[in-house]
C-alpha cells in the first residue's frame, strides 16, 4: 500500500485523485494548497500547483518523498527537506473531460532508484506508458509540446479564421486535421510533409499569399521558408 | 447508371477508381492522361492530374460534363467545350493507405443545378459528406488546409527535431498530438488555446527560447506573438 497526498485543486490534482481512488493498493487524500496547516500523513506528496507555487508549497511538506507535476520546472524547484522527484504527465487535462490514463505518458524522475521504483509503481497503478525522463529531457519535451500542441492549435485557429471570413464551414477541415495527426504514428513528420512549400510550387504559394491578411502572410512565409530549408 | 471516365494515374485517380468499382449504378474506366488518343465514351470525365496539366487535358475531353479535382484551381481552369465542374476531396491520399470515403468531405461545384445534382449523386455513391463550394470558397479552404495540414506537420517535425536532439522518444508526444486534434471537434480552436503564450508566462517563454536554435526561436516568437494578439 502506498499512501498519496495530492496537494492542489486544479484539473491535474482532481483527475489524479479520481484515478487513484479506483487503483489497487493506493490510499489517496487531496488537500487545498492554501490550507497546509494540518497536513495528513502520507508516503508521497504530489504537488499539483502552479509552477510559481511549487517552491513555497514543497517547503511545507514533510512526507518521505515529494514530487511536482510540472513539465517546465526542474527537480530542484522542490524545497522540501527530504527526497524529491517529478511525476509529469504529458497530456492536456480539461475540467469536464474524462482522462484515459492508460493513454497518458508518465515522465518520471527521482534522485535514486528506490524512489524511482515507487513512482513507477504509482504510475502503473493507473497508467501504462511510463518513461524515465530527467529534468533536462523534460524541459525539451515541454518545449516540443508547445510546438505540437499550443502552436498547432493556433494554426487551427488561423484555418478557422480564414474559413469564417469566406463563409466555409470549418468542419470540412476536421477529417484532414485528424488524418494529419494520425499519419505521424506510422510515418516520421519529415516523410509525411506534403504541400506547396515542399514542392516549391510558387504559383500556388503566390495565390495563397494573395488571399491572406498581413499577419497571416508573415506566418505563411516563415513556415514555408522553414519547410523548404528542411528545418 | 452514370458512366465515369477517370483521367490520371496518381493517388486520387487510383483510389477513386477503386471506390467507384464497388459503387451501385456507376460504370467506371480509368485512363492515363498521356494516352488520350482513343478516349472511351462517358457521362462525366474526372480529371485527376497535376494542376498544370488540367487545361491541356480538359481541352481534349468531349464528355457531357468535365470536372477537375484540384483545390487550388478555379472551375475556369477547365478548357473543354461543354459543361464544367469541380469534384474536390479535401483529404490527403497516400499510395499505400486505404481511403475511408465515408469520412472524406466532397466539395462540389457545377455551372448549373442539374450538373450539381449529378456530381452530388456521384459523391454520395461512395461518400457521405457533401458540400456545395464555389471556386472562391474552395480557394480559402485550400489555404486553410495548408495551415492545418502542411504547417501543422512541420510543427510536428520541429517537435521531433527537439526530441531527437535531447534523446527523448517522440512517441511520448503522440497522445498529446491526437488529443490536440480531437479537442477542436468539441471546442473552437480559440477556446482550446492553452500554453505559456496565452497565459503570457514570460519566465517559461524565456526558458523555452534558451533551449532553441535561431530558426526555431524565430518561429516560436512569431507564433507566440500571434497567439497573444489574438490573430
PDB file of N, CA and C in Angstrom, chain B residues 131-224:
ATOM      1  N   UNK B 131     -20.514  18.888 -49.762  1.00  0.00           N
ATOM      2  CA  UNK B 131     -20.673  20.329 -49.574  1.00  0.00           C
ATOM      3  C   UNK B 131     -20.676  21.023 -50.941  1.00  0.00           C
ATOM      4  N   UNK B 132     -21.564  22.017 -51.091  1.00  0.00           N
ATOM      5  CA  UNK B 132     -21.533  22.843 -52.308  1.00  0.00           C
ATOM      6  C   UNK B 132     -20.587  24.013 -52.042  1.00  0.00           C
ATOM      7  N   UNK B 133     -19.490  24.052 -52.772  1.00  0.00           N
ATOM      8  CA  UNK B 133     -18.409  25.016 -52.505  1.00  0.00           C
ATOM      9  C   UNK B 133     -18.005  25.656 -53.831  1.00  0.00           C
ATOM     10  N   UNK B 134     -18.107  26.994 -53.919  1.00  0.00           N
ATOM     11  CA  UNK B 134     -17.720  27.634 -55.187  1.00  0.00           C
ATOM     12  C   UNK B 134     -16.199  27.854 -55.229  1.00  0.00           C
ATOM     13  N   UNK B 135     -15.713  28.336 -56.358  1.00  0.00           N
ATOM     14  CA  UNK B 135     -14.251  28.414 -56.570  1.00  0.00           C
ATOM     15  C   UNK B 135     -13.580  29.322 -55.550  1.00  0.00           C
ATOM     16  N   UNK B 136     -14.259  30.398 -55.169  1.00  0.00           N
ATOM     17  CA  UNK B 136     -13.676  31.327 -54.192  1.00  0.00           C
ATOM     18  C   UNK B 136     -13.580  30.676 -52.809  1.00  0.00           C
ATOM     19  N   UNK B 137     -14.647  30.009 -52.424  1.00  0.00           N
ATOM     20  CA  UNK B 137     -14.638  29.311 -51.134  1.00  0.00           C
ATOM     21  C   UNK B 137     -13.585  28.201 -51.114  1.00  0.00           C
ATOM     22  N   UNK B 138     -13.486  27.491 -52.250  1.00  0.00           N
ATOM     23  CA  UNK B 138     -12.536  26.380 -52.323  1.00  0.00           C
ATOM     24  C   UNK B 138     -11.097  26.873 -52.166  1.00  0.00           C
ATOM     25  N   UNK B 139     -10.832  28.042 -52.733  1.00  0.00           N
ATOM     26  CA  UNK B 139      -9.503  28.640 -52.606  1.00  0.00           C
ATOM     27  C   UNK B 139      -9.192  28.914 -51.123  1.00  0.00           C
ATOM     28  N   UNK B 140     -10.166  29.439 -50.406  1.00  0.00           N
ATOM     29  CA  UNK B 140      -9.980  29.698 -48.969  1.00  0.00           C
ATOM     30  C   UNK B 140      -9.758  28.391 -48.214  1.00  0.00           C
ATOM     31  N   UNK B 141     -10.523  27.373 -48.564  1.00  0.00           N
ATOM     32  CA  UNK B 141     -10.359  26.052 -47.943  1.00  0.00           C
ATOM     33  C   UNK B 141      -8.955  25.514 -48.169  1.00  0.00           C
ATOM     34  N   UNK B 142      -8.475  25.707 -49.388  1.00  0.00           N
ATOM     35  CA  UNK B 142      -7.173  25.186 -49.762  1.00  0.00           C
ATOM     36  C   UNK B 142      -6.059  25.854 -48.946  1.00  0.00           C
ATOM     37  N   UNK B 143      -6.185  27.174 -48.746  1.00  0.00           N
ATOM     38  CA  UNK B 143      -5.198  27.879 -47.918  1.00  0.00           C
ATOM     39  C   UNK B 143      -5.301  27.404 -46.463  1.00  0.00           C
ATOM     40  N   UNK B 144      -6.527  27.299 -45.964  1.00  0.00           N
ATOM     41  CA  UNK B 144      -6.715  26.808 -44.584  1.00  0.00           C
ATOM     42  C   UNK B 144      -6.085  25.439 -44.408  1.00  0.00           C
ATOM     43  N   UNK B 145      -6.240  24.601 -45.429  1.00  0.00           N
ATOM     44  CA  UNK B 145      -5.689  23.243 -45.359  1.00  0.00           C
ATOM     45  C   UNK B 145      -4.168  23.269 -45.244  1.00  0.00           C
ATOM     46  N   UNK B 146      -3.528  24.253 -45.894  1.00  0.00           N
ATOM     47  CA  UNK B 146      -2.076  24.377 -45.763  1.00  0.00           C
ATOM     48  C   UNK B 146      -1.703  24.657 -44.305  1.00  0.00           C
ATOM     49  N   UNK B 147      -2.468  25.526 -43.653  1.00  0.00           N
ATOM     50  CA  UNK B 147      -2.183  25.817 -42.234  1.00  0.00           C
ATOM     51  C   UNK B 147      -2.410  24.582 -41.357  1.00  0.00           C
ATOM     52  N   UNK B 148      -3.572  23.933 -41.489  1.00  0.00           N
ATOM     53  CA  UNK B 148      -3.913  22.866 -40.533  1.00  0.00           C
ATOM     54  C   UNK B 148      -3.256  21.524 -40.879  1.00  0.00           C
ATOM     55  N   UNK B 149      -2.769  21.386 -42.109  1.00  0.00           N
ATOM     56  CA  UNK B 149      -2.143  20.128 -42.500  1.00  0.00           C
ATOM     57  C   UNK B 149      -0.638  20.311 -42.727  1.00  0.00           C
ATOM     58  N   UNK B 150      -0.240  21.039 -43.764  1.00  0.00           N
ATOM     59  CA  UNK B 150       1.189  21.147 -44.093  1.00  0.00           C
ATOM     60  C   UNK B 150       1.989  21.832 -42.984  1.00  0.00           C
ATOM     61  N   UNK B 151       1.474  22.979 -42.511  1.00  0.00           N
ATOM     62  CA  UNK B 151       2.229  23.729 -41.491  1.00  0.00           C
ATOM     63  C   UNK B 151       2.192  22.994 -40.146  1.00  0.00           C
ATOM     64  N   UNK B 152       1.056  22.418 -39.814  1.00  0.00           N
ATOM     65  CA  UNK B 152       0.964  21.635 -38.577  1.00  0.00           C
ATOM     66  C   UNK B 152       1.966  20.479 -38.610  1.00  0.00           C
ATOM     67  N   UNK B 153       2.044  19.788 -39.730  1.00  0.00           N
ATOM     68  CA  UNK B 153       3.005  18.695 -39.847  1.00  0.00           C
ATOM     69  C   UNK B 153       4.434  19.199 -39.650  1.00  0.00           C
ATOM     70  N   UNK B 154       4.696  20.419 -40.135  1.00  0.00           N
ATOM     71  CA  UNK B 154       6.042  20.981 -39.953  1.00  0.00           C
ATOM     72  C   UNK B 154       6.318  21.266 -38.466  1.00  0.00           C
ATOM     73  N   UNK B 155       5.291  21.684 -37.729  1.00  0.00           N
ATOM     74  CA  UNK B 155       5.476  21.873 -36.275  1.00  0.00           C
ATOM     75  C   UNK B 155       5.753  20.525 -35.600  1.00  0.00           C
ATOM     76  N   UNK B 156       5.098  19.464 -36.089  1.00  0.00           N
ATOM     77  CA  UNK B 156       5.426  18.119 -35.570  1.00  0.00           C
ATOM     78  C   UNK B 156       6.906  17.812 -35.828  1.00  0.00           C
ATOM     79  N   UNK B 157       7.363  18.199 -37.008  1.00  0.00           N
ATOM     80  CA  UNK B 157       8.773  17.944 -37.348  1.00  0.00           C
ATOM     81  C   UNK B 157       9.718  18.700 -36.409  1.00  0.00           C
ATOM     82  N   UNK B 158       9.401  19.952 -36.128  1.00  0.00           N
ATOM     83  CA  UNK B 158      10.251  20.718 -35.211  1.00  0.00           C
ATOM     84  C   UNK B 158      10.233  20.059 -33.824  1.00  0.00           C
ATOM     85  N   UNK B 159       9.052  19.631 -33.374  1.00  0.00           N
ATOM     86  CA  UNK B 159       8.953  18.921 -32.093  1.00  0.00           C
ATOM     87  C   UNK B 159       9.820  17.666 -32.101  1.00  0.00           C
ATOM     88  N   UNK B 160       9.770  16.940 -33.202  1.00  0.00           N
ATOM     89  CA  UNK B 160      10.588  15.731 -33.370  1.00  0.00           C
ATOM     90  C   UNK B 160      12.085  16.068 -33.323  1.00  0.00           C
ATOM     91  N   UNK B 161      12.476  17.159 -34.004  1.00  0.00           N
ATOM     92  CA  UNK B 161      13.881  17.585 -34.006  1.00  0.00           C
ATOM     93  C   UNK B 161      14.364  17.875 -32.580  1.00  0.00           C
ATOM     94  N   UNK B 162      13.552  18.605 -31.821  1.00  0.00           N
ATOM     95  CA  UNK B 162      13.937  18.961 -30.439  1.00  0.00           C
ATOM     96  C   UNK B 162      14.086  17.686 -29.603  1.00  0.00           C
ATOM     97  N   UNK B 163      13.150  16.756 -29.774  1.00  0.00           N
ATOM     98  CA  UNK B 163      13.220  15.485 -29.035  1.00  0.00           C
ATOM     99  C   UNK B 163      14.500  14.720 -29.392  1.00  0.00           C
ATOM    100  N   UNK B 164      14.769  14.605 -30.688  1.00  0.00           N
ATOM    101  CA  UNK B 164      15.955  13.871 -31.142  1.00  0.00           C
ATOM    102  C   UNK B 164      17.215  14.462 -30.536  1.00  0.00           C
ATOM    103  N   UNK B 165      17.292  15.792 -30.557  1.00  0.00           N
ATOM    104  CA  UNK B 165      18.485  16.473 -30.061  1.00  0.00           C
ATOM    105  C   UNK B 165      18.713  16.218 -28.571  1.00  0.00           C
ATOM    106  N   UNK B 166      17.626  15.944 -27.839  1.00  0.00           N
ATOM    107  CA  UNK B 166      17.753  15.757 -26.390  1.00  0.00           C
ATOM    108  C   UNK B 166      17.491  14.316 -25.955  1.00  0.00           C
ATOM    109  N   UNK B 167      17.558  13.394 -26.938  1.00  0.00           N
ATOM    110  CA  UNK B 167      17.403  11.968 -26.625  1.00  0.00           C
ATOM    111  C   UNK B 167      16.107  11.628 -25.913  1.00  0.00           C
ATOM    112  N   UNK B 168      15.026  12.175 -26.411  1.00  0.00           N
ATOM    113  CA  UNK B 168      13.707  11.871 -25.865  1.00  0.00           C
ATOM    114  C   UNK B 168      12.895  11.191 -26.957  1.00  0.00           C
ATOM    115  N   UNK B 169      12.236  10.068 -26.672  1.00  0.00           N
ATOM    116  CA  UNK B 169      11.425   9.438 -27.730  1.00  0.00           C
ATOM    117  C   UNK B 169      10.229  10.305 -28.108  1.00  0.00           C
ATOM    118  N   UNK B 170      10.084  10.578 -29.403  1.00  0.00           N
ATOM    119  CA  UNK B 170       8.995  11.436 -29.906  1.00  0.00           C
ATOM    120  C   UNK B 170       7.620  10.827 -29.614  1.00  0.00           C
ATOM    121  N   UNK B 171       7.570   9.502 -29.480  1.00  0.00           N
ATOM    122  CA  UNK B 171       6.282   8.828 -29.228  1.00  0.00           C
ATOM    123  C   UNK B 171       5.598   9.344 -27.960  1.00  0.00           C
ATOM    124  N   UNK B 172       6.399   9.900 -27.022  1.00  0.00           N
ATOM    125  CA  UNK B 172       5.796  10.460 -25.796  1.00  0.00           C
ATOM    126  C   UNK B 172       4.797  11.559 -26.159  1.00  0.00           C
ATOM    127  N   UNK B 173       5.063  12.263 -27.261  1.00  0.00           N
ATOM    128  CA  UNK B 173       4.203  13.389 -27.647  1.00  0.00           C
ATOM    129  C   UNK B 173       2.969  12.978 -28.440  1.00  0.00           C
ATOM    130  N   UNK B 174       2.933  11.737 -28.907  1.00  0.00           N
ATOM    131  CA  UNK B 174       1.841  11.366 -29.816  1.00  0.00           C
ATOM    132  C   UNK B 174       0.441  11.426 -29.196  1.00  0.00           C
ATOM    133  N   UNK B 175       0.260  10.976 -27.940  1.00  0.00           N
ATOM    134  CA  UNK B 175      -1.090  11.129 -27.370  1.00  0.00           C
ATOM    135  C   UNK B 175      -1.535  12.590 -27.295  1.00  0.00           C
ATOM    136  N   UNK B 176      -0.596  13.491 -26.989  1.00  0.00           N
ATOM    137  CA  UNK B 176      -0.922  14.921 -26.919  1.00  0.00           C
ATOM    138  C   UNK B 176      -1.306  15.456 -28.300  1.00  0.00           C
ATOM    139  N   UNK B 177      -0.588  14.999 -29.316  1.00  0.00           N
ATOM    140  CA  UNK B 177      -0.896  15.417 -30.691  1.00  0.00           C
ATOM    141  C   UNK B 177      -2.315  14.978 -31.076  1.00  0.00           C
ATOM    142  N   UNK B 178      -2.652  13.738 -30.749  1.00  0.00           N
ATOM    143  CA  UNK B 178      -4.004  13.230 -31.070  1.00  0.00           C
ATOM    144  C   UNK B 178      -5.072  14.001 -30.290  1.00  0.00           C
ATOM    145  N   UNK B 179      -4.784  14.255 -29.004  1.00  0.00           N
ATOM    146  CA  UNK B 179      -5.739  14.972 -28.160  1.00  0.00           C
ATOM    147  C   UNK B 179      -5.970  16.399 -28.674  1.00  0.00           C
ATOM    148  N   UNK B 180      -4.887  17.046 -29.112  1.00  0.00           N
ATOM    149  CA  UNK B 180      -4.980  18.413 -29.635  1.00  0.00           C
ATOM    150  C   UNK B 180      -5.874  18.451 -30.877  1.00  0.00           C
ATOM    151  N   UNK B 181      -5.713  17.440 -31.735  1.00  0.00           N
ATOM    152  CA  UNK B 181      -6.522  17.375 -32.961  1.00  0.00           C
ATOM    153  C   UNK B 181      -7.982  17.058 -32.640  1.00  0.00           C
ATOM    154  N   UNK B 182      -8.207  16.190 -31.664  1.00  0.00           N
ATOM    155  CA  UNK B 182      -9.576  15.794 -31.313  1.00  0.00           C
ATOM    156  C   UNK B 182     -10.333  16.897 -30.584  1.00  0.00           C
ATOM    157  N   UNK B 183      -9.589  17.668 -29.801  1.00  0.00           N
ATOM    158  CA  UNK B 183     -10.203  18.679 -28.938  1.00  0.00           C
ATOM    159  C   UNK B 183     -11.083  19.654 -29.726  1.00  0.00           C
ATOM    160  N   UNK B 184     -10.608  20.036 -30.923  1.00  0.00           N
ATOM    161  CA  UNK B 184     -11.356  21.052 -31.683  1.00  0.00           C
ATOM    162  C   UNK B 184     -12.609  20.508 -32.347  1.00  0.00           C
ATOM    163  N   UNK B 185     -12.893  19.215 -32.166  1.00  0.00           N
ATOM    164  CA  UNK B 185     -14.185  18.722 -32.659  1.00  0.00           C
ATOM    165  C   UNK B 185     -15.303  19.118 -31.683  1.00  0.00           C
ATOM    166  N   UNK B 186     -14.925  19.398 -30.420  1.00  0.00           N
ATOM    167  CA  UNK B 186     -15.959  19.797 -29.457  1.00  0.00           C
ATOM    168  C   UNK B 186     -15.764  21.221 -28.929  1.00  0.00           C
ATOM    169  N   UNK B 187     -14.628  21.845 -29.283  1.00  0.00           N
ATOM    170  CA  UNK B 187     -14.301  23.180 -28.767  1.00  0.00           C
ATOM    171  C   UNK B 187     -13.704  23.981 -29.926  1.00  0.00           C
ATOM    172  N   UNK B 188     -14.012  25.271 -30.031  1.00  0.00           N
ATOM    173  CA  UNK B 188     -13.378  26.069 -31.091  1.00  0.00           C
ATOM    174  C   UNK B 188     -11.884  26.191 -30.781  1.00  0.00           C
ATOM    175  N   UNK B 189     -11.031  26.311 -31.834  1.00  0.00           N
ATOM    176  CA  UNK B 189      -9.593  26.444 -31.576  1.00  0.00           C
ATOM    177  C   UNK B 189      -9.293  27.637 -30.667  1.00  0.00           C
ATOM    178  N   UNK B 190     -10.090  28.678 -30.800  1.00  0.00           N
ATOM    179  CA  UNK B 190      -9.860  29.854 -29.959  1.00  0.00           C
ATOM    180  C   UNK B 190     -10.027  29.497 -28.483  1.00  0.00           C
ATOM    181  N   UNK B 191     -11.087  28.753 -28.178  1.00  0.00           N
ATOM    182  CA  UNK B 191     -11.332  28.373 -26.775  1.00  0.00           C
ATOM    183  C   UNK B 191     -10.394  27.265 -26.306  1.00  0.00           C
ATOM    184  N   UNK B 192      -9.858  26.489 -27.238  1.00  0.00           N
ATOM    185  CA  UNK B 192      -8.980  25.366 -26.872  1.00  0.00           C
ATOM    186  C   UNK B 192      -7.547  25.809 -26.594  1.00  0.00           C
ATOM    187  N   UNK B 193      -7.237  27.095 -26.856  1.00  0.00           N
ATOM    188  CA  UNK B 193      -5.849  27.544 -26.728  1.00  0.00           C
ATOM    189  C   UNK B 193      -5.351  27.491 -25.282  1.00  0.00           C
ATOM    190  N   UNK B 194      -4.221  26.839 -25.064  1.00  0.00           N
ATOM    191  CA  UNK B 194      -3.562  26.818 -23.758  1.00  0.00           C
ATOM    192  C   UNK B 194      -2.079  27.146 -23.971  1.00  0.00           C
ATOM    193  N   UNK B 195      -1.302  27.147 -22.900  1.00  0.00           N
ATOM    194  CA  UNK B 195       0.150  27.297 -23.041  1.00  0.00           C
ATOM    195  C   UNK B 195       0.691  28.629 -22.559  1.00  0.00           C
ATOM    196  N   UNK B 196       2.024  28.739 -22.522  1.00  0.00           N
ATOM    197  CA  UNK B 196       2.665  29.935 -21.975  1.00  0.00           C
ATOM    198  C   UNK B 196       2.333  31.215 -22.741  1.00  0.00           C
ATOM    199  N   UNK B 197       2.114  31.141 -24.058  1.00  0.00           N
ATOM    200  CA  UNK B 197       1.838  32.358 -24.833  1.00  0.00           C
ATOM    201  C   UNK B 197       0.533  33.003 -24.375  1.00  0.00           C
ATOM    202  N   UNK B 198      -0.538  32.231 -24.311  1.00  0.00           N
ATOM    203  CA  UNK B 198      -1.852  32.797 -23.970  1.00  0.00           C
ATOM    204  C   UNK B 198      -1.888  33.240 -22.500  1.00  0.00           C
ATOM    205  N   UNK B 199      -1.088  32.570 -21.657  1.00  0.00           N
ATOM    206  CA  UNK B 199      -1.008  32.968 -20.238  1.00  0.00           C
ATOM    207  C   UNK B 199      -0.033  34.128 -20.037  1.00  0.00           C
ATOM    208  N   UNK B 200       0.683  34.478 -21.110  1.00  0.00           N
ATOM    209  CA  UNK B 200       1.771  35.460 -21.038  1.00  0.00           C
ATOM    210  C   UNK B 200       2.750  35.116 -19.917  1.00  0.00           C
ATOM    211  N   UNK B 201       3.174  33.863 -19.894  1.00  0.00           N
ATOM    212  CA  UNK B 201       4.081  33.338 -18.867  1.00  0.00           C
ATOM    213  C   UNK B 201       5.514  33.583 -19.340  1.00  0.00           C
ATOM    214  N   UNK B 202       6.002  34.790 -19.043  1.00  0.00           N
ATOM    215  CA  UNK B 202       7.283  35.253 -19.597  1.00  0.00           C
ATOM    216  C   UNK B 202       8.471  34.380 -19.192  1.00  0.00           C
ATOM    217  N   UNK B 203       8.419  33.872 -17.956  1.00  0.00           N
ATOM    218  CA  UNK B 203       9.532  33.059 -17.454  1.00  0.00           C
ATOM    219  C   UNK B 203       9.667  31.772 -18.284  1.00  0.00           C
ATOM    220  N   UNK B 204       8.556  31.086 -18.496  1.00  0.00           N
ATOM    221  CA  UNK B 204       8.586  29.851 -19.289  1.00  0.00           C
ATOM    222  C   UNK B 204       8.987  30.135 -20.738  1.00  0.00           C
ATOM    223  N   UNK B 205       8.451  31.223 -21.297  1.00  0.00           N
ATOM    224  CA  UNK B 205       8.794  31.578 -22.681  1.00  0.00           C
ATOM    225  C   UNK B 205      10.306  31.804 -22.806  1.00  0.00           C
ATOM    226  N   UNK B 206      10.879  32.490 -21.825  1.00  0.00           N
ATOM    227  CA  UNK B 206      12.335  32.737 -21.861  1.00  0.00           C
ATOM    228  C   UNK B 206      13.104  31.413 -21.770  1.00  0.00           C
ATOM    229  N   UNK B 207      12.685  30.557 -20.844  1.00  0.00           N
ATOM    230  CA  UNK B 207      13.333  29.243 -20.711  1.00  0.00           C
ATOM    231  C   UNK B 207      13.260  28.451 -22.018  1.00  0.00           C
ATOM    232  N   UNK B 208      12.114  28.499 -22.680  1.00  0.00           N
ATOM    233  CA  UNK B 208      11.954  27.771 -23.941  1.00  0.00           C
ATOM    234  C   UNK B 208      12.891  28.324 -25.012  1.00  0.00           C
ATOM    235  N   UNK B 209      12.928  29.649 -25.126  1.00  0.00           N
ATOM    236  CA  UNK B 209      13.762  30.266 -26.159  1.00  0.00           C
ATOM    237  C   UNK B 209      15.238  29.902 -25.958  1.00  0.00           C
ATOM    238  N   UNK B 210      15.664  29.810 -24.689  1.00  0.00           N
ATOM    239  CA  UNK B 210      17.059  29.467 -24.385  1.00  0.00           C
ATOM    240  C   UNK B 210      17.449  28.096 -24.930  1.00  0.00           C
ATOM    241  N   UNK B 211      16.461  27.228 -25.077  1.00  0.00           N
ATOM    242  CA  UNK B 211      16.745  25.847 -25.469  1.00  0.00           C
ATOM    243  C   UNK B 211      16.734  25.666 -26.996  1.00  0.00           C
ATOM    244  N   UNK B 212      16.218  26.657 -27.719  1.00  0.00           N
ATOM    245  CA  UNK B 212      16.013  26.504 -29.166  1.00  0.00           C
ATOM    246  C   UNK B 212      17.158  27.087 -29.989  1.00  0.00           C
ATOM    247  N   UNK B 213      17.277  26.602 -31.229  1.00  0.00           N
ATOM    248  CA  UNK B 213      18.237  27.238 -32.127  1.00  0.00           C
ATOM    249  C   UNK B 213      17.587  28.475 -32.767  1.00  0.00           C
ATOM    250  N   UNK B 214      18.373  29.257 -33.475  1.00  0.00           N
ATOM    251  CA  UNK B 214      17.911  30.558 -34.006  1.00  0.00           C
ATOM    252  C   UNK B 214      16.645  30.437 -34.850  1.00  0.00           C
ATOM    253  N   UNK B 215      16.605  29.425 -35.731  1.00  0.00           N
ATOM    254  CA  UNK B 215      15.452  29.302 -36.628  1.00  0.00           C
ATOM    255  C   UNK B 215      14.203  28.891 -35.866  1.00  0.00           C
ATOM    256  N   UNK B 216      14.393  27.989 -34.898  1.00  0.00           N
ATOM    257  CA  UNK B 216      13.253  27.580 -34.062  1.00  0.00           C
ATOM    258  C   UNK B 216      12.764  28.762 -33.218  1.00  0.00           C
ATOM    259  N   UNK B 217      13.710  29.553 -32.724  1.00  0.00           N
ATOM    260  CA  UNK B 217      13.346  30.732 -31.927  1.00  0.00           C
ATOM    261  C   UNK B 217      12.463  31.690 -32.711  1.00  0.00           C
ATOM    262  N   UNK B 218      12.802  31.887 -33.980  1.00  0.00           N
ATOM    263  CA  UNK B 218      12.056  32.836 -34.813  1.00  0.00           C
ATOM    264  C   UNK B 218      10.589  32.374 -34.952  1.00  0.00           C
ATOM    265  N   UNK B 219      10.413  31.074 -35.182  1.00  0.00           N
ATOM    266  CA  UNK B 219       9.060  30.532 -35.317  1.00  0.00           C
ATOM    267  C   UNK B 219       8.333  30.589 -33.973  1.00  0.00           C
ATOM    268  N   UNK B 220       9.061  30.263 -32.898  1.00  0.00           N
ATOM    269  CA  UNK B 220       8.459  30.324 -31.551  1.00  0.00           C
ATOM    270  C   UNK B 220       7.964  31.743 -31.274  1.00  0.00           C
ATOM    271  N   UNK B 221       8.791  32.712 -31.597  1.00  0.00           N
ATOM    272  CA  UNK B 221       8.434  34.099 -31.275  1.00  0.00           C
ATOM    273  C   UNK B 221       7.255  34.610 -32.093  1.00  0.00           C
ATOM    274  N   UNK B 222       7.252  34.315 -33.389  1.00  0.00           N
ATOM    275  CA  UNK B 222       6.173  34.845 -34.233  1.00  0.00           C
ATOM    276  C   UNK B 222       4.830  34.190 -33.868  1.00  0.00           C
ATOM    277  N   UNK B 223       4.856  32.903 -33.524  1.00  0.00           N
ATOM    278  CA  UNK B 223       3.592  32.242 -33.169  1.00  0.00           C
ATOM    279  C   UNK B 223       3.122  32.667 -31.774  1.00  0.00           C
ATOM    280  N   UNK B 224       4.072  32.859 -30.861  1.00  0.00           N
ATOM    281  CA  UNK B 224       3.712  33.356 -29.517  1.00  0.00           C
ATOM    282  C   UNK B 224       3.046  34.734 -29.626  1.00  0.00           C
TER     283      UNK B 224
END
